[in-house]
XYZ file of C-alpha atoms in Angstrom:
443
model
C 76.287 30.956 142.832
C 74.147 33.855 141.568
C 71.199 31.516 141.017
C 71.356 29.757 144.406
C 68.372 31.681 145.839
C 66.268 30.846 142.763
C 66.944 27.123 143.217
C 66.863 27.013 147.006
C 63.610 28.874 147.517
C 63.053 27.678 151.084
C 65.232 26.613 153.995
C 64.682 22.909 153.338
C 66.038 23.297 149.805
C 69.116 25.022 151.223
C 69.739 22.142 153.639
C 69.365 19.607 150.848
C 71.813 21.599 148.780
C 74.329 21.750 151.635
C 74.181 17.951 151.956
C 74.767 17.553 148.206
C 77.744 19.915 148.471
C 79.299 17.738 151.151
C 78.933 14.712 148.902
C 80.207 16.291 145.699
C 82.689 19.095 146.418
C 84.230 21.352 149.068
C 83.191 24.638 150.648
C 85.184 27.223 148.744
C 84.933 30.944 149.339
C 82.570 31.558 146.421
C 80.150 28.914 147.698
C 80.284 30.223 151.257
C 79.568 33.735 149.982
C 76.629 32.461 147.936
C 75.115 30.772 151.001
C 75.697 33.974 152.971
C 73.818 35.988 150.339
C 70.832 33.640 150.738
C 70.437 35.115 154.236
C 71.500 38.664 153.476
C 69.256 39.325 150.472
C 65.985 38.321 152.136
C 63.786 40.853 153.870
C 64.079 40.334 157.574
C 60.430 39.256 158.076
C 60.689 36.662 155.301
C 63.984 35.440 156.681
C 62.454 35.135 160.151
C 59.602 33.011 158.757
C 62.114 30.748 156.978
C 64.207 30.122 160.094
C 61.163 29.439 162.254
C 59.365 27.152 159.763
C 62.362 25.306 158.295
C 64.641 24.750 161.267
C 66.725 21.762 160.204
C 66.937 18.916 157.720
C 69.523 16.383 156.555
C 71.531 16.978 159.770
C 71.936 20.689 158.818
C 70.580 23.736 160.652
C 70.702 27.453 159.935
C 73.334 27.801 162.629
C 75.588 25.357 160.789
C 75.306 27.377 157.570
C 75.855 30.734 159.256
C 79.037 29.396 160.891
C 80.236 28.315 157.450
C 79.274 31.474 155.558
C 79.995 34.187 158.180
C 77.655 36.745 156.563
C 77.878 40.341 157.799
C 74.397 41.458 158.834
C 73.109 44.390 156.680
C 70.830 45.700 159.440
C 70.284 45.552 163.185
C 67.238 43.379 162.569
C 69.252 40.864 160.542
C 71.891 40.860 163.235
C 69.215 40.021 165.811
C 68.000 37.084 163.736
C 71.535 35.814 163.183
C 72.343 36.073 166.926
C 69.116 34.271 167.787
C 69.933 31.458 165.312
C 73.407 31.013 166.793
C 72.789 31.570 170.480
C 69.055 31.650 171.113
C 67.176 34.427 172.911
C 69.921 34.530 175.576
C 72.487 35.680 172.989
C 70.810 38.975 172.095
C 72.280 41.082 174.918
C 75.768 42.483 175.216
C 78.316 39.686 175.490
C 82.021 39.014 175.516
C 83.557 36.140 173.596
C 87.100 34.794 174.001
C 88.786 33.361 170.964
C 92.196 32.592 169.492
C 93.465 34.591 166.510
C 96.775 33.488 165.035
C 97.511 31.588 168.234
C 96.858 34.590 170.496
C 93.982 35.005 172.920
C 91.614 37.771 171.882
C 88.434 39.139 173.423
C 85.538 40.309 171.270
C 82.720 42.350 172.749
C 79.326 42.399 171.021
C 76.794 45.168 171.588
C 73.158 44.268 172.279
C 71.336 43.128 169.147
C 68.265 44.822 167.711
C 64.668 43.731 168.219
C 63.597 40.302 166.997
C 60.898 40.054 164.336
C 57.412 39.380 165.797
C 57.208 35.768 164.519
C 60.456 34.859 166.262
C 59.247 36.408 169.526
C 55.975 34.459 169.135
C 57.959 31.265 168.566
C 59.850 31.848 171.837
C 56.535 32.478 173.685
C 55.096 29.252 172.225
C 57.929 27.282 173.766
C 56.855 28.513 177.229
C 53.077 28.470 176.701
C 51.076 26.872 179.530
C 47.712 26.440 177.783
C 46.273 25.699 174.354
C 44.449 29.040 174.393
C 47.789 30.811 174.451
C 49.018 28.726 171.500
C 45.870 29.448 169.518
C 46.272 33.148 170.159
C 49.895 33.104 168.938
C 48.852 31.238 165.760
C 46.095 33.721 165.052
C 48.107 36.829 165.880
C 51.490 35.930 164.370
C 50.681 33.237 161.736
C 52.875 30.649 163.470
C 53.334 27.564 161.227
C 52.857 23.995 162.506
C 56.634 23.521 162.719
C 56.782 26.228 165.405
C 54.218 24.553 167.678
C 55.626 22.458 170.550
C 54.790 18.760 170.150
C 52.592 18.568 173.271
C 50.009 20.871 171.662
C 49.717 18.975 168.370
C 46.905 16.694 169.593
C 44.614 19.627 170.371
C 41.652 20.168 168.020
C 41.610 23.933 168.697
C 45.278 24.223 167.768
C 44.837 22.427 164.444
C 41.681 24.436 163.744
C 43.692 27.647 164.100
C 46.473 26.246 161.874
C 43.980 25.115 159.210
C 42.543 28.599 158.688
C 45.723 29.817 156.980
C 47.453 26.510 156.099
C 49.047 26.393 152.622
C 47.757 23.704 150.261
C 50.894 21.535 150.370
C 50.837 21.467 154.190
C 47.102 20.838 154.176
C 47.451 17.805 151.915
C 50.285 16.475 154.099
C 48.333 16.861 157.359
C 44.869 15.634 156.303
C 45.315 12.289 158.089
C 46.347 13.942 161.375
C 43.460 16.445 161.313
C 41.008 13.632 160.644
C 42.514 11.384 163.301
C 42.077 13.967 166.112
C 38.472 14.689 165.066
C 38.805 18.144 163.518
C 37.957 16.971 159.988
C 34.828 14.845 160.115
C 31.502 14.554 158.234
C 29.454 17.789 158.252
C 32.162 19.745 160.080
C 33.172 23.317 159.181
C 36.767 22.115 158.929
C 35.847 19.533 156.292
C 34.037 22.251 154.357
C 37.077 24.519 154.507
C 39.360 21.701 153.307
C 37.045 20.955 150.379
C 36.936 24.659 149.534
C 40.705 25.008 149.540
C 41.231 21.848 147.461
C 38.726 23.177 144.956
C 40.407 26.589 144.606
C 42.224 26.493 141.254
C 44.209 29.653 142.063
C 45.485 28.187 145.348
C 46.476 24.948 143.646
C 48.336 26.804 140.909
C 50.109 29.094 143.390
C 51.270 26.045 145.367
C 52.747 24.484 142.193
C 51.820 21.043 143.541
C 52.217 18.224 141.019
C 49.252 15.965 140.153
C 51.240 12.922 141.218
C 51.689 14.354 144.733
C 47.916 14.836 144.992
C 47.275 11.327 143.717
C 49.592 9.812 146.368
C 47.921 11.948 149.043
C 44.498 10.709 147.930
C 45.587 7.066 148.043
C 47.117 7.434 151.491
C 44.146 9.331 152.888
C 41.606 6.866 151.466
C 43.370 3.867 153.024
C 43.019 5.432 156.475
C 46.580 5.013 157.671
C 49.966 6.489 156.988
C 52.794 4.672 155.243
C 54.955 5.218 158.305
C 54.074 5.321 161.998
C 50.929 4.129 163.710
C 48.514 6.971 162.903
C 45.075 5.822 161.642
C 41.866 7.673 160.787
C 38.416 7.205 159.321
C 38.491 8.847 155.889
C 35.827 11.430 155.057
C 34.265 10.768 151.620
C 33.999 14.456 150.761
C 37.748 14.836 151.237
C 38.514 11.828 149.017
C 36.317 13.301 146.298
C 37.949 16.722 146.670
C 41.420 15.201 146.332
C 40.256 13.350 143.227
C 39.079 16.630 141.652
C 42.307 18.383 142.714
C 44.327 15.685 140.879
C 42.815 16.759 137.566
C 42.839 20.441 138.467
C 46.584 20.393 139.099
C 47.300 19.430 135.465
C 47.531 23.200 134.964
C 50.651 23.199 137.202
C 52.626 20.994 134.800
C 54.960 22.860 132.467
C 54.922 21.029 129.105
C 58.065 20.143 127.195
C 56.540 21.784 124.148
C 58.241 19.267 121.844
C 57.050 16.058 120.082
C 57.115 13.391 122.812
C 56.762 9.600 122.423
C 55.762 8.060 125.747
C 56.285 4.267 126.085
C 54.584 2.306 128.880
C 55.511 -1.039 130.373
C 52.191 -2.900 130.687
C 53.532 -6.098 132.270
C 51.813 -7.660 135.262
C 54.640 -6.738 137.629
C 53.659 -3.076 137.297
C 50.681 -3.799 139.590
C 52.860 -5.215 142.380
C 55.656 -2.633 142.334
C 55.118 0.316 144.702
C 56.860 3.630 144.093
C 58.581 6.056 146.423
C 57.714 4.101 149.546
C 54.031 4.875 148.898
C 50.835 2.897 148.351
C 50.873 3.888 144.655
C 51.801 1.136 142.203
C 54.025 1.640 139.196
C 50.970 0.864 137.037
C 48.983 3.674 138.621
C 51.878 6.158 138.523
C 52.746 5.438 134.886
C 49.079 5.668 133.865
C 48.826 8.979 135.735
C 51.907 10.299 133.908
C 50.421 9.131 130.588
C 47.192 11.032 131.366
C 49.092 14.152 132.478
C 51.221 13.971 129.317
C 48.153 13.639 127.127
C 46.561 16.609 128.853
C 49.546 18.942 128.835
C 51.731 18.142 125.808
C 50.410 19.674 122.574
C 52.190 17.019 120.452
C 52.526 13.534 121.975
C 51.935 9.883 121.169
C 51.589 7.101 123.753
C 52.554 3.503 123.068
C 52.863 0.273 125.058
C 55.313 -2.628 125.001
C 52.848 -5.298 123.918
C 53.021 -8.891 122.784
C 54.221 -9.325 119.203
C 51.814 -9.811 116.360
C 52.349 -13.590 116.604
C 51.105 -13.540 120.181
C 54.527 -14.044 121.792
C 55.712 -11.782 124.557
C 59.123 -10.605 123.479
C 62.146 -11.588 125.539
C 60.277 -14.133 127.629
C 57.858 -15.529 125.017
C 60.082 -15.574 121.940
C 60.231 -13.201 119.004
C 60.352 -9.407 119.100
C 57.935 -7.512 121.314
C 55.285 -5.528 119.567
C 54.316 -1.872 119.966
C 50.692 -0.961 120.509
C 49.449 2.607 120.208
C 47.393 3.670 123.228
C 44.658 6.241 122.626
C 44.401 8.295 125.803
C 42.181 11.371 125.838
C 42.813 14.226 128.294
C 39.164 13.898 129.270
C 39.544 10.293 130.412
C 39.446 9.308 134.087
C 42.537 7.764 135.603
C 40.809 4.488 136.465
C 39.769 4.145 132.791
C 43.376 4.692 131.658
C 44.624 2.076 134.123
C 42.130 -0.513 132.833
C 42.971 0.348 129.262
C 46.727 -0.297 129.663
C 46.147 -3.333 131.902
C 44.102 -4.979 129.108
C 46.993 -4.757 126.593
C 48.769 -8.161 126.111
C 52.185 -7.588 127.674
C 55.505 -7.862 125.901
C 59.132 -7.553 126.987
C 60.304 -4.033 127.875
C 62.919 -3.628 125.127
C 63.880 -0.003 125.644
C 65.252 0.326 122.086
C 61.854 -0.455 120.510
C 60.400 3.109 120.738
C 63.282 4.443 118.594
C 63.101 1.475 116.214
C 59.357 1.869 115.883
C 59.513 5.642 115.319
C 62.266 5.165 112.708
C 60.269 2.412 110.923
C 57.187 4.676 110.829
C 59.206 7.797 109.864
C 58.014 9.830 112.847
C 59.760 12.977 113.969
C 60.179 12.742 117.737
C 62.210 15.018 120.022
C 61.986 12.895 123.168
C 61.464 9.200 123.894
C 60.298 8.638 127.489
C 59.836 5.119 128.863
C 58.105 4.255 132.153
C 58.726 0.782 133.565
C 59.221 -0.803 136.981
C 62.486 -2.768 137.008
C 62.224 -4.719 133.772
C 64.634 -2.871 131.539
C 66.661 -4.698 128.921
C 68.216 -4.354 125.510
C 67.094 -6.651 122.702
C 68.567 -7.044 119.236
C 69.967 -3.478 119.355
C 71.074 -1.392 122.307
C 68.956 1.701 123.096
C 72.008 3.993 122.694
C 72.681 2.584 119.209
C 69.000 2.756 118.243
C 68.912 6.406 119.319
C 71.991 7.236 117.275
C 70.513 5.609 114.196
C 67.283 7.542 114.695
C 69.162 10.816 115.074
C 71.123 10.187 111.892
C 67.920 9.910 109.848
C 65.392 12.148 111.569
C 65.886 14.397 114.611
C 69.527 15.117 115.292
C 69.111 16.165 118.899
C 66.451 13.635 119.933
C 66.650 12.549 123.586
C 65.813 9.325 125.401
C 64.758 8.867 129.062
C 64.148 5.531 130.785
C 62.506 5.707 134.194
C 62.921 2.446 136.161
C 60.270 3.409 138.717
C 61.112 0.733 141.264
C 64.466 -0.356 139.929
C 67.181 -2.064 141.924
C 69.690 -0.478 139.579
C 70.205 -0.532 135.835
C 72.202 1.240 133.184
C 71.040 1.764 129.592
C 72.154 5.311 128.823
C 75.489 5.928 127.162
C 77.383 7.971 129.864
C 79.032 9.997 127.074
C 75.684 10.920 125.499
C 74.225 14.092 127.047
C 70.905 13.284 125.350
C 70.252 10.097 127.346
C 69.004 9.869 130.930
C 68.421 6.908 133.266
C 66.097 7.498 136.229
C 66.544 4.861 138.920
C 63.516 4.977 141.227
C 60.730 7.507 141.207
C 59.188 10.293 143.308
C 57.080 13.389 142.681
C 60.066 15.457 141.530
C 60.941 13.143 138.608
C 58.431 14.480 136.052
C 59.861 18.021 136.361
C 63.413 16.652 136.036
C 62.438 14.816 132.850
C 60.653 17.840 131.442
C 63.614 20.110 132.115
C 65.965 17.550 130.534
C 63.858 17.355 127.377
C 63.742 21.166 127.162
C 67.552 21.210 127.587
C 67.319 23.417 130.717
């Protein structure tokens, strides 16, 4: 409960958390108090920005959470924000509310609330704006985020131009297609220059904590000229594609390394090219190669191997005999397309997820974490991965861990549910690398 605000840094995180709570447990007093503190311990201006920018998600709103938590406002300004969340601008004046208490009718009278923070007042004005000039003025004067702009103004070039001037990197990457589609970002435009400048700012990228994989997916989507959902299309600007490519490598600095000896095992089978991850246009081959490159660039002590054909030329489970293991030399200075071609050229073998432990044991290597990236081809060969890991621990590293990421899996189970050092990841998105890293570090 004390750490809730550290985990749920923004309103969207809090809504996700509330949805998880509904699935996993009930709303006890301690939990309600913790959610209440999320609102009480924020400075009123920061709280106002949160409730304007992150209004609802997962069928939850701030009003829902306030009704559950019943926090007592620490200031008149907080009270004004709470009243606005619950009743809108009309609920700020003096009002009388009838309610039942222990079966009896009671009447509660509320005094007028304090003054709303400027960004909330600007949000209310934006709802009633009659021209794009008024919207642009509100954006410039009060730093209104895109989420606060009424939908009818989100096809105006001037509105997006005002938003772009102060747009955070994550939002910029997410909205590149829209800004290009309406004609704001185009060849030789000032907007394109500003986008390139922001994407090339290492300090901005680091502050945003954006993961390289998120940038890579954004580049692939932008370059194809259409979104994965909806009907939006655009003509990509080559400068932006190049800037995203450079940002991919620049964001390696955002990855927190495990800091332990890591053995990364890659599925190199042909199906990796046809399996798309996270509902994106990125294949499991591209994503796993990207993770291999990121690992090589960020981990001080790592080795990368591939599930290859055995020495006799057979392909493991499907071709007969045991799959082989091929060491893959990946330099942090390599380009991603070179890494992809390198792993694609390796003769494929069956993805026997016990082999990394067997191979490390045979070669007397001290490894703290075995991480396997595959699509949906996970299987156990002559020995189960859980047993292979136990044997490895007995001889070498007693607390070694094993992670298998089935990046496009329909469902599998390899980890021993009673072994806290084994993790199955079913599916894949941009949050998975951080989850794996935290797991390996035992956080």
